[in-house]
PDB file of C-alpha atoms and ligand atoms in Angstrom:
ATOM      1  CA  UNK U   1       0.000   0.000   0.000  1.00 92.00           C
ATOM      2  CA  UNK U   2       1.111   3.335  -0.757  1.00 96.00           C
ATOM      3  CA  UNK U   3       2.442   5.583   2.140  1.00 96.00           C
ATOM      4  CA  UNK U   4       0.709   9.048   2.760  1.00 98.00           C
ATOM      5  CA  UNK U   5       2.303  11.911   4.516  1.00 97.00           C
ATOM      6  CA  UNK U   6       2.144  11.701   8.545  1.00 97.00           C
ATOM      7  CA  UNK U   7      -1.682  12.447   9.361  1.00 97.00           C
ATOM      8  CA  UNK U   8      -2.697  11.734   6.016  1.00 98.00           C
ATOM      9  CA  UNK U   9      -5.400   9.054   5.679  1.00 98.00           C
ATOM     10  CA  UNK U  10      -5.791   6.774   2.826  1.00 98.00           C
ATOM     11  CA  UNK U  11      -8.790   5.175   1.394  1.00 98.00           C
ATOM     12  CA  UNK U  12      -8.018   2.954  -1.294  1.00 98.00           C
ATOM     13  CA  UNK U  13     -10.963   1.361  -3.917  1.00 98.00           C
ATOM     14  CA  UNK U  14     -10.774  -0.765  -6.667  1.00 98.00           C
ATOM     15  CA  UNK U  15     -13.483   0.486  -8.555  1.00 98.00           C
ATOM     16  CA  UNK U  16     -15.567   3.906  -7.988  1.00 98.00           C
ATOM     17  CA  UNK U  17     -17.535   6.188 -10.829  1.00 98.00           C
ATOM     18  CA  UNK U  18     -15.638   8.875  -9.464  1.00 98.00           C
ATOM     19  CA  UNK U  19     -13.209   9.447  -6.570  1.00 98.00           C
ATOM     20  CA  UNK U  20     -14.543  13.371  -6.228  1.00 98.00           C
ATOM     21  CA  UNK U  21     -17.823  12.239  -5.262  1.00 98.00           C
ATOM     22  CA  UNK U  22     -16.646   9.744  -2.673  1.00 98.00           C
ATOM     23  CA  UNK U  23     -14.332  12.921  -1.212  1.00 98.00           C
ATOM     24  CA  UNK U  24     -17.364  14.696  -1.115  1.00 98.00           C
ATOM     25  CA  UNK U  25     -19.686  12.545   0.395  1.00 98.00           C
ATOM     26  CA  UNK U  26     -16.928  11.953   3.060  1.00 98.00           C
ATOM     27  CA  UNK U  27     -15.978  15.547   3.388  1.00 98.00           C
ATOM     28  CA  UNK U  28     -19.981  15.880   3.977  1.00 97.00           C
ATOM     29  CA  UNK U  29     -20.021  13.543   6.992  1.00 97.00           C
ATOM     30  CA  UNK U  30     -16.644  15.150   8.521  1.00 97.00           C
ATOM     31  CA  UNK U  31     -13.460  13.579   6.630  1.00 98.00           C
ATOM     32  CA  UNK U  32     -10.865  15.686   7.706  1.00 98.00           C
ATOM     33  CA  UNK U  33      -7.925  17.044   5.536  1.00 98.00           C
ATOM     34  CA  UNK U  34      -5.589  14.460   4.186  1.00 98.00           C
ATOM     35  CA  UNK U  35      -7.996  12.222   3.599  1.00 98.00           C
ATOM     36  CA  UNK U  36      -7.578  10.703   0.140  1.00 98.00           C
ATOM     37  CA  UNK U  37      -9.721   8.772  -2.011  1.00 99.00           C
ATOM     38  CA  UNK U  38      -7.916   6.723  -4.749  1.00 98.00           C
ATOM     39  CA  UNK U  39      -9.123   4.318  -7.077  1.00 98.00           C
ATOM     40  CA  UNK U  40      -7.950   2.297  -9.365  1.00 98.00           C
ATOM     41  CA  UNK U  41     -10.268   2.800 -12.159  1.00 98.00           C
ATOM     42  CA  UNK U  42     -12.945   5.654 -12.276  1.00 98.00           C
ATOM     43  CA  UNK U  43     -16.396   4.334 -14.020  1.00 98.00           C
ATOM     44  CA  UNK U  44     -17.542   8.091 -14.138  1.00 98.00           C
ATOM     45  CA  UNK U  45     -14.017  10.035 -13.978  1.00 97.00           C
ATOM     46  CA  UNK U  46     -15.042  13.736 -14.256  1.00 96.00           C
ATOM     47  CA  UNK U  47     -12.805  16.288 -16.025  1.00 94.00           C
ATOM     48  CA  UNK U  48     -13.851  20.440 -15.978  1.00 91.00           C
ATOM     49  CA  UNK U  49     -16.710  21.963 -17.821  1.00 86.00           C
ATOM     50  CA  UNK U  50     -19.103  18.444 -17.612  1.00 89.00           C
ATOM     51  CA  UNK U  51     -16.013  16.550 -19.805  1.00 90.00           C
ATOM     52  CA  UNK U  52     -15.876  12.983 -19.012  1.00 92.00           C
ATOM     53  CA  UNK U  53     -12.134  11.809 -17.818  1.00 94.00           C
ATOM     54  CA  UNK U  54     -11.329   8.573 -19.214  1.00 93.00           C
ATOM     55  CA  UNK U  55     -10.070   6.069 -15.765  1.00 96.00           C
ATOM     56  CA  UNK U  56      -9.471   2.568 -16.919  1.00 97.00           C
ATOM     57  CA  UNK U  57      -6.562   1.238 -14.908  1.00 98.00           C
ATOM     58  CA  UNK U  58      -3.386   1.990 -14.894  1.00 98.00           C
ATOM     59  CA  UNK U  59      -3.147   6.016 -14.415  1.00 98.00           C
ATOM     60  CA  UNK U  60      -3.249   7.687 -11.124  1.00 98.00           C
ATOM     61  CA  UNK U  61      -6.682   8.836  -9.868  1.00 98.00           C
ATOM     62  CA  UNK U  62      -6.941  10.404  -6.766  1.00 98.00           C
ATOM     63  CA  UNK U  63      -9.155  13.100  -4.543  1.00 98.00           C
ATOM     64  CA  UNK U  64      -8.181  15.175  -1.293  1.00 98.00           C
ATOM     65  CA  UNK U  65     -10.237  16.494   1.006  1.00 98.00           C
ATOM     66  CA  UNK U  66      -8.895  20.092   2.123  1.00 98.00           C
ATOM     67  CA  UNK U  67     -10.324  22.385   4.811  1.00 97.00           C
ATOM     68  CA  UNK U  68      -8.648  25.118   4.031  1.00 96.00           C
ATOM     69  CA  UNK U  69     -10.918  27.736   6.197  1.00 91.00           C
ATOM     70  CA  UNK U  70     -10.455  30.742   3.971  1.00 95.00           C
ATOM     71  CA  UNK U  71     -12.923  32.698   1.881  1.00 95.00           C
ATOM     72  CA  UNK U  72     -14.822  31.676  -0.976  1.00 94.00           C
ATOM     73  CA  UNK U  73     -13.058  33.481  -3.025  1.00 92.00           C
ATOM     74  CA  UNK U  74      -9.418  31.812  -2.229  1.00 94.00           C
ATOM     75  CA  UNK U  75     -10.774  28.556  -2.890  1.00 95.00           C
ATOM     76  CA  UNK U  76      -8.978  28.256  -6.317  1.00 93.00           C
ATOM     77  CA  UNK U  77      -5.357  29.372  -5.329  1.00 96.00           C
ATOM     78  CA  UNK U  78      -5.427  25.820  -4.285  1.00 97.00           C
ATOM     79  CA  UNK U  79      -5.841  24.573  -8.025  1.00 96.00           C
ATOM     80  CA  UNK U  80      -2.443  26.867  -8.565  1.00 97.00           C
ATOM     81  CA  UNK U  81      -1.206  24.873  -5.713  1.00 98.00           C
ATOM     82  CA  UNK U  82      -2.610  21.597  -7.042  1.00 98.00           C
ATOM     83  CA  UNK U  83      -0.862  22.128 -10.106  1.00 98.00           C
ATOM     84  CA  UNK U  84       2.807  22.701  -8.821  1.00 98.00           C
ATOM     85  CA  UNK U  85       2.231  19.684  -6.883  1.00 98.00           C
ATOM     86  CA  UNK U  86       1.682  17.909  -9.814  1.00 98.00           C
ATOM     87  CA  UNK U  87       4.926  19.850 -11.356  1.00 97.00           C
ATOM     88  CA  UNK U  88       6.800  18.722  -8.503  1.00 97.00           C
ATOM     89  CA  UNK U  89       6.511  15.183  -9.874  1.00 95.00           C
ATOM     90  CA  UNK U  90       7.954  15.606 -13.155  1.00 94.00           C
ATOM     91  CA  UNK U  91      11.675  15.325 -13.391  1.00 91.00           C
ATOM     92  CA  UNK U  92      13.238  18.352 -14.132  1.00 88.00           C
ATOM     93  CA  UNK U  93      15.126  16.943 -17.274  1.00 89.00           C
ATOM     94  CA  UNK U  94      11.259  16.743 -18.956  1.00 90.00           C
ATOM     95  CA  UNK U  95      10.485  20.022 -19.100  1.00 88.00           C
ATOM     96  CA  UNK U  96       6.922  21.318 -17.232  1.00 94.00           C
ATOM     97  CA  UNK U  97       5.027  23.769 -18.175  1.00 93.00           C
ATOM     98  CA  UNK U  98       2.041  24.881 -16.196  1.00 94.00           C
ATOM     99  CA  UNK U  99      -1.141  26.249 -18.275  1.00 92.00           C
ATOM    100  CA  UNK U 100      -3.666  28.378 -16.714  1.00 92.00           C
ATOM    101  CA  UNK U 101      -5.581  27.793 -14.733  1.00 91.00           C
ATOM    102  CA  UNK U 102      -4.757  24.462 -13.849  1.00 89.00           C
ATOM    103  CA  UNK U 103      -3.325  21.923 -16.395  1.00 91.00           C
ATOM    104  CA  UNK U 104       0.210  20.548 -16.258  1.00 94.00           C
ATOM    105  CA  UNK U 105       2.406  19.992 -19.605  1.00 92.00           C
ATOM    106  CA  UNK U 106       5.071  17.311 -20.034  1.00 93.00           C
ATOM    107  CA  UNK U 107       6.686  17.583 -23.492  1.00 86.00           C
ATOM    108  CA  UNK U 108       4.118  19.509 -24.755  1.00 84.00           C
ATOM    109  CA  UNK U 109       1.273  16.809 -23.626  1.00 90.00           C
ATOM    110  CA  UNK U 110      -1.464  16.945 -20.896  1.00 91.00           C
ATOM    111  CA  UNK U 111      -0.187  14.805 -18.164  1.00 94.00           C
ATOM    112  CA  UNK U 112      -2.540  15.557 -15.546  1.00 95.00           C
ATOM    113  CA  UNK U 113      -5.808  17.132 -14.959  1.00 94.00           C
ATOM    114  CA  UNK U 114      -7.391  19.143 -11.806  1.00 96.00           C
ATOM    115  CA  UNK U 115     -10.793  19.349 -10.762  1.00 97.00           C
ATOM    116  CA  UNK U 116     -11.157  21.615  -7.140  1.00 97.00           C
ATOM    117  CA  UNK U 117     -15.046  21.315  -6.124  1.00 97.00           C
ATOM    118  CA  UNK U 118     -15.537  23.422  -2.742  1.00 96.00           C
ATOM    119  CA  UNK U 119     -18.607  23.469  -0.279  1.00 97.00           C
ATOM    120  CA  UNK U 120     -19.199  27.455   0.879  1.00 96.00           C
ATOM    121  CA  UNK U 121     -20.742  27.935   4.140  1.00 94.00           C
ATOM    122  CA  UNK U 122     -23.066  30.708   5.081  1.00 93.00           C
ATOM    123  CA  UNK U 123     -20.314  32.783   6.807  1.00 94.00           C
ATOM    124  CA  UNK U 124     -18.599  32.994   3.071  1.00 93.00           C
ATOM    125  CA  UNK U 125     -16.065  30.282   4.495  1.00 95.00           C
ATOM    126  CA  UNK U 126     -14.572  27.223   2.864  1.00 96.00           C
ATOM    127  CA  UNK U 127     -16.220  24.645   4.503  1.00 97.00           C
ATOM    128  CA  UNK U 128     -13.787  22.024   2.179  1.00 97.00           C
ATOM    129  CA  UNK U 129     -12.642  22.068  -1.117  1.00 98.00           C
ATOM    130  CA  UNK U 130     -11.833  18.301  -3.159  1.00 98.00           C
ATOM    131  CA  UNK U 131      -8.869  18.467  -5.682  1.00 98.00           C
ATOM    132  CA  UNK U 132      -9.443  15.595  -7.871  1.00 98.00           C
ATOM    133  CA  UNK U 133      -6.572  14.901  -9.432  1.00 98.00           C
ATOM    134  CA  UNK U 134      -5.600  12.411 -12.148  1.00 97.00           C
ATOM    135  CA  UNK U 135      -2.067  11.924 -13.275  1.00 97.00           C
ATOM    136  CA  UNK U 136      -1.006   9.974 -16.866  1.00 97.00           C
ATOM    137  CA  UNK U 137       1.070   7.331 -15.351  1.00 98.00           C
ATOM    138  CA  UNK U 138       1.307   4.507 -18.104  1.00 97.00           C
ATOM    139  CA  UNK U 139      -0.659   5.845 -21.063  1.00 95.00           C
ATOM    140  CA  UNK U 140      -1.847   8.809 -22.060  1.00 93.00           C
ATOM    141  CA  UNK U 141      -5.411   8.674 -23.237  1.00 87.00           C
ATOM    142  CA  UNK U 142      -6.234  10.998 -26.397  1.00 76.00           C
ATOM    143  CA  UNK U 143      -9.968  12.084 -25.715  1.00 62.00           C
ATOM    144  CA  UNK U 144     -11.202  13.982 -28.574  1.00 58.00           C
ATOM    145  CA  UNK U 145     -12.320  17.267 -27.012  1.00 59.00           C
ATOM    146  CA  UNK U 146      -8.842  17.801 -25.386  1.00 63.00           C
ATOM    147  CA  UNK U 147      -7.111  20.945 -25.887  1.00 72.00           C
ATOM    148  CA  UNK U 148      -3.585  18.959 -26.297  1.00 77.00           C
ATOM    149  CA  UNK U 149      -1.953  15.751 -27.118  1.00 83.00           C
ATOM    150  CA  UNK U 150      -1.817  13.353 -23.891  1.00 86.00           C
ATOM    151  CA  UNK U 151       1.892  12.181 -22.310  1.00 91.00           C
ATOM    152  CA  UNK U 152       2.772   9.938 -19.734  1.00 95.00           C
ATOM    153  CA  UNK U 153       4.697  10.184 -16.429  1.00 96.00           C
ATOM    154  CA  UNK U 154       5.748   6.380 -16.477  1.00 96.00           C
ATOM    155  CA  UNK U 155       6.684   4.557 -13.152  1.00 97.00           C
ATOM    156  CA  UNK U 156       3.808   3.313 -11.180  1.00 98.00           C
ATOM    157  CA  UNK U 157       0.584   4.552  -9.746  1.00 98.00           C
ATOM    158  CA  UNK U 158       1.798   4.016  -6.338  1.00 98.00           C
ATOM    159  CA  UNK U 159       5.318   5.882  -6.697  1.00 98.00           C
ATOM    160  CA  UNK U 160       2.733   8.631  -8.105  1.00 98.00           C
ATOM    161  CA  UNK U 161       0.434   8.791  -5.305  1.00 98.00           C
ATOM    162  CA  UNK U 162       3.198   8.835  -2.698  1.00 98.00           C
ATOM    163  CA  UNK U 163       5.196  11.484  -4.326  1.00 98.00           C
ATOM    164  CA  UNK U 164       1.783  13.594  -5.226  1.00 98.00           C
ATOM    165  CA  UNK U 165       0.826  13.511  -1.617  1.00 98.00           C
ATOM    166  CA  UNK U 166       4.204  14.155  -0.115  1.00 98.00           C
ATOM    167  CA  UNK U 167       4.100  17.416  -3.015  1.00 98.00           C
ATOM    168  CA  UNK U 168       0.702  18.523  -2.450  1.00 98.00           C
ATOM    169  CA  UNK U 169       1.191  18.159   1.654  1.00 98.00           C
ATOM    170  CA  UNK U 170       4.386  20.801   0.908  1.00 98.00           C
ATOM    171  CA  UNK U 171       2.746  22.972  -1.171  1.00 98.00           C
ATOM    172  CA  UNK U 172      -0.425  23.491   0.916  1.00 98.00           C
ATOM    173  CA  UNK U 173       2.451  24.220   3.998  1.00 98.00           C
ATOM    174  CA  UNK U 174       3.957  26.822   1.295  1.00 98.00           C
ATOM    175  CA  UNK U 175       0.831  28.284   0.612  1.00 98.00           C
ATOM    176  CA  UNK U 176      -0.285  28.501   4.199  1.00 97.00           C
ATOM    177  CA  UNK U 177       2.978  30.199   5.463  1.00 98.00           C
ATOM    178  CA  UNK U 178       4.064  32.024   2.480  1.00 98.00           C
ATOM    179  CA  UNK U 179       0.637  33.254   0.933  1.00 97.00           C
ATOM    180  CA  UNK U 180      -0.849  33.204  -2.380  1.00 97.00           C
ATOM    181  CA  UNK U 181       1.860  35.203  -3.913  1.00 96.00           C
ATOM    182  CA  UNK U 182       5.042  32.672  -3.415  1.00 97.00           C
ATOM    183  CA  UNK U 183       2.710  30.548  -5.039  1.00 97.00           C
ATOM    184  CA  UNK U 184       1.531  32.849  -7.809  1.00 97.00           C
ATOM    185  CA  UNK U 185       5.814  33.875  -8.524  1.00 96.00           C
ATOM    186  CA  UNK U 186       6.811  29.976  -8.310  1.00 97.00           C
ATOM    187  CA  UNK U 187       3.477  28.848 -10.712  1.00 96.00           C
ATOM    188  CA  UNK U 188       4.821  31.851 -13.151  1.00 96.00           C
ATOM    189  CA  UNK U 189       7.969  30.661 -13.236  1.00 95.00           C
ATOM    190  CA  UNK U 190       6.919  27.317 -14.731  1.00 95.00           C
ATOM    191  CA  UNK U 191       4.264  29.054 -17.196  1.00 94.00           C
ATOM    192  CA  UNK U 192       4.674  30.021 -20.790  1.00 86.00           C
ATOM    193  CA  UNK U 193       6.344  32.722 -21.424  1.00 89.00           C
ATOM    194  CA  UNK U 194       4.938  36.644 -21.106  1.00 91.00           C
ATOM    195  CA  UNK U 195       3.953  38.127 -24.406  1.00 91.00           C
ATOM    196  CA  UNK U 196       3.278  34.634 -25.539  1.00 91.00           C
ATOM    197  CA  UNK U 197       0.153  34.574 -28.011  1.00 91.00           C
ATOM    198  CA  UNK U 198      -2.327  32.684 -26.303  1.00 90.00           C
ATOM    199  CA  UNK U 199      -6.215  32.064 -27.336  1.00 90.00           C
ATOM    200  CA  UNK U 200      -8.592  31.874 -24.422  1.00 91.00           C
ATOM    201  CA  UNK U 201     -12.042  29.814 -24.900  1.00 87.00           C
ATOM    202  CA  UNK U 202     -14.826  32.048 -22.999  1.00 87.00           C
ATOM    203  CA  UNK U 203     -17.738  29.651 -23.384  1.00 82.00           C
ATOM    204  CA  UNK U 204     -18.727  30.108 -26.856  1.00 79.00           C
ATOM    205  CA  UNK U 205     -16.261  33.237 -27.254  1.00 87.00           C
ATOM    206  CA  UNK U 206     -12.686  33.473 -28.120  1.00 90.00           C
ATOM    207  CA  UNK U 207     -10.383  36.001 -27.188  1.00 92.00           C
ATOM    208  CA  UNK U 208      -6.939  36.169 -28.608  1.00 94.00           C
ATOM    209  CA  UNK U 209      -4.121  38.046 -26.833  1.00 94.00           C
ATOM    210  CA  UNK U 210      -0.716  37.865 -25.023  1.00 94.00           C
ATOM    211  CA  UNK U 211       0.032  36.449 -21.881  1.00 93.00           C
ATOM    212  CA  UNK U 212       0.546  39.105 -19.669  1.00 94.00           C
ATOM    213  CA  UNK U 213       0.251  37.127 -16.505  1.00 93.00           C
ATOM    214  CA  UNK U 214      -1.667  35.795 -13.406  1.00 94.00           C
ATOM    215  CA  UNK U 215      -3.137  38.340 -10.784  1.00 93.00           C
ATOM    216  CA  UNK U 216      -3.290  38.298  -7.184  1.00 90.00           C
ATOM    217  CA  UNK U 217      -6.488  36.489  -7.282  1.00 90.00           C
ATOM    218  CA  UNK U 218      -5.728  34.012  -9.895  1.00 92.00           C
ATOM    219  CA  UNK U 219      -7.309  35.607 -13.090  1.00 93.00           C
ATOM    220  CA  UNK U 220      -5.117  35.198 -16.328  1.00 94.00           C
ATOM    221  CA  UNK U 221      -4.034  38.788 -17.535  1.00 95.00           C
ATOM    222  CA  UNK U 222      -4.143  39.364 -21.229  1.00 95.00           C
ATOM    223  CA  UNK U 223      -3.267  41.968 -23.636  1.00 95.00           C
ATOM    224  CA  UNK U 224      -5.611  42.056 -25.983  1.00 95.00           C
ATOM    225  CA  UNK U 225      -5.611  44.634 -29.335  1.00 94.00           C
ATOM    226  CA  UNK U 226      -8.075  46.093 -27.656  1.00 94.00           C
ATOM    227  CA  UNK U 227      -6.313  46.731 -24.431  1.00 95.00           C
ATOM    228  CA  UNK U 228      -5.741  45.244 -21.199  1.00 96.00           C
ATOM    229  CA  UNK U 229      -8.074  42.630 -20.203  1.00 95.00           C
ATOM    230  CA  UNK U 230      -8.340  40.245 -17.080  1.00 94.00           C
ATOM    231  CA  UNK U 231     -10.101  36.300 -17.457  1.00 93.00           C
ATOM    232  CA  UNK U 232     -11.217  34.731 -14.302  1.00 90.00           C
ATOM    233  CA  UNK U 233     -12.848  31.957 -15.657  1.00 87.00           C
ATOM    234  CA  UNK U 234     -12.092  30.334 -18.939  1.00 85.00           C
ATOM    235  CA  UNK U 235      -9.414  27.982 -20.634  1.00 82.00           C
ATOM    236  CA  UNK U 236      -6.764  28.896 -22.587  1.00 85.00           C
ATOM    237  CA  UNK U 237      -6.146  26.636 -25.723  1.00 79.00           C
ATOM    238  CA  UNK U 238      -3.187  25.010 -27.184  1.00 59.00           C
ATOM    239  CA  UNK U 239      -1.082  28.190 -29.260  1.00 57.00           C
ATOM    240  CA  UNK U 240       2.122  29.247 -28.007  1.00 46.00           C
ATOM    241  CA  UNK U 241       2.075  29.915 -24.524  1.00 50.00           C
TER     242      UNK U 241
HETATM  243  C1  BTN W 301      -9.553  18.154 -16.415  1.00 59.57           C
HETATM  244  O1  BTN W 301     -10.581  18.234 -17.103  1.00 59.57           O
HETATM  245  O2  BTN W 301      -8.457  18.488 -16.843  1.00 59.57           O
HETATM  246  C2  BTN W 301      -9.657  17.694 -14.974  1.00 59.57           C
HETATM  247  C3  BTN W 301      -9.644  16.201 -14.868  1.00 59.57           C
HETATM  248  C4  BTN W 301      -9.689  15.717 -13.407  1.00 59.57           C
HETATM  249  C5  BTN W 301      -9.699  14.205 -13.322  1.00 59.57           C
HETATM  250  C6  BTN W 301      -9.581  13.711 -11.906  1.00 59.57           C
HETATM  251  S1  BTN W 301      -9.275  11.976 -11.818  1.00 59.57           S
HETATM  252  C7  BTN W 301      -9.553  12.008 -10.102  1.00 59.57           C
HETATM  253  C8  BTN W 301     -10.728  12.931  -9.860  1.00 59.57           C
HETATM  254  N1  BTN W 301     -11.997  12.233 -10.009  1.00 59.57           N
HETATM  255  C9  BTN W 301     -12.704  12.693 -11.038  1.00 59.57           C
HETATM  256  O3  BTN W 301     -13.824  12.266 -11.378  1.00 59.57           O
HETATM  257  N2  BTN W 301     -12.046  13.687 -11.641  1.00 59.57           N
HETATM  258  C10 BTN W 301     -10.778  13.967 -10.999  1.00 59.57           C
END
């Protein structure tokens, strides 16, 4: 069995449609942070905006509950912190590159997708956020609405879950001691460059521009032709950045 970071719990299934709904339904009845659903296959893997994310065995799928008590509207600096967790797996000789908001690049392929879902209570709080996360650990599935080619991590699905948890346990730390902004500088560092053309799907909408950046809240800065502009919620697609 795969070895979780001290306090971490694991609970480990065979089979499940998806692991974000069994994090949720135990973050509902009080799972506390660190605990992390993994299965081996996913019957109903989910991937962002309603896309189905293939599972059959043999790539990493995995869900963490997180009680990160901050505002609603912090909830997804954790998918920035998600995502260097997941960068923190590649080796360095293979080149990551992080895409906003959340995917992870290996060679120029998606090796890993993110999927935070977060409960708000009344008082505006985080009452827990799930990062589903599932990592392409020996094969690389080519779905046809993806934005990129898939790659591979190689190794095995345990190795991955250890080393993701032991990441994502240091990163939340980072992000909890440091603030959003080491975060932000360190995810920037491993993004395309600035002044990179970039496209950005806005659901049925395109906008074209250059990468200007990420701002303190997370949107994706763009200068467009005409002018500044600032994306909170959208997906860039595969041009040079
Ligand atoms: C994406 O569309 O890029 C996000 C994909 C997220 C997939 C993972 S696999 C583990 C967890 N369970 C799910 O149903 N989805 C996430």
């Amino acid at each position: 069995m795969p070895v979780l970071p001290d306090g971490w719990t694991l609970v480990a299934l065979d089979s499940v449609g998806s692991t974000n709904d069994e994090a949720i339904r135990l973050a509902d009845s009080g799972a506390a942070e660190g605990t992390v659903v993994w299965a081996r296959e996913q019957t109903g893997g989910r991937g962002r905006r309603g896309r189905n994310w293939a599972s059959p065995a043999g790539n990493l799928y995995s869900t963490t509950v997180l009680r990160p008590a901050c505002a609603a509207q912090r909830a997804s600096e954790l998918g920035f912190v998600a995502a260097l967790a997941v960068g923190d797996l590649v080796p360095a000789d293979r080149g990551v590159r992080l895409k906003w908001p959340n995917d992870v690049l290996v060679d120029g392929g998606k090796v890993a997708g993110i999927l935070l879902e977060s409960a708000i209570g009344q008082d505006g709080l985080v009452e827990h956020v799930v990062a589903g996360i599932g990592v392409n650990v020996s094969f690389a599935p080519q779905l046809p609405d993806m934005r990129y080619p898939g790659a591979a991590l190689g190794g095995t699905v345990e190795a991955a879950l250890e080393g993701l948890t032991r990441a994502l346990a240091a990163r939340l730390a980072q992000w909890r001691r440091d603030g959003f902004d080491t975060v932000r500088a360190e995810w920037l560092a491993k993004a395309g460059p600035l002044g990179a053309e970039v496209d950005v799907r806005l659901g049925e909408g395109l906008v074209r521009g250059r990468f200007a950046g990420l701002d303190r809240e997370g949107a994706l800065l763009l200068e467009t032709a005409d002018g500044p502009r600032k994306i909170v919620s959208g997906e860039l697609l595969g041009r040079a950045a």
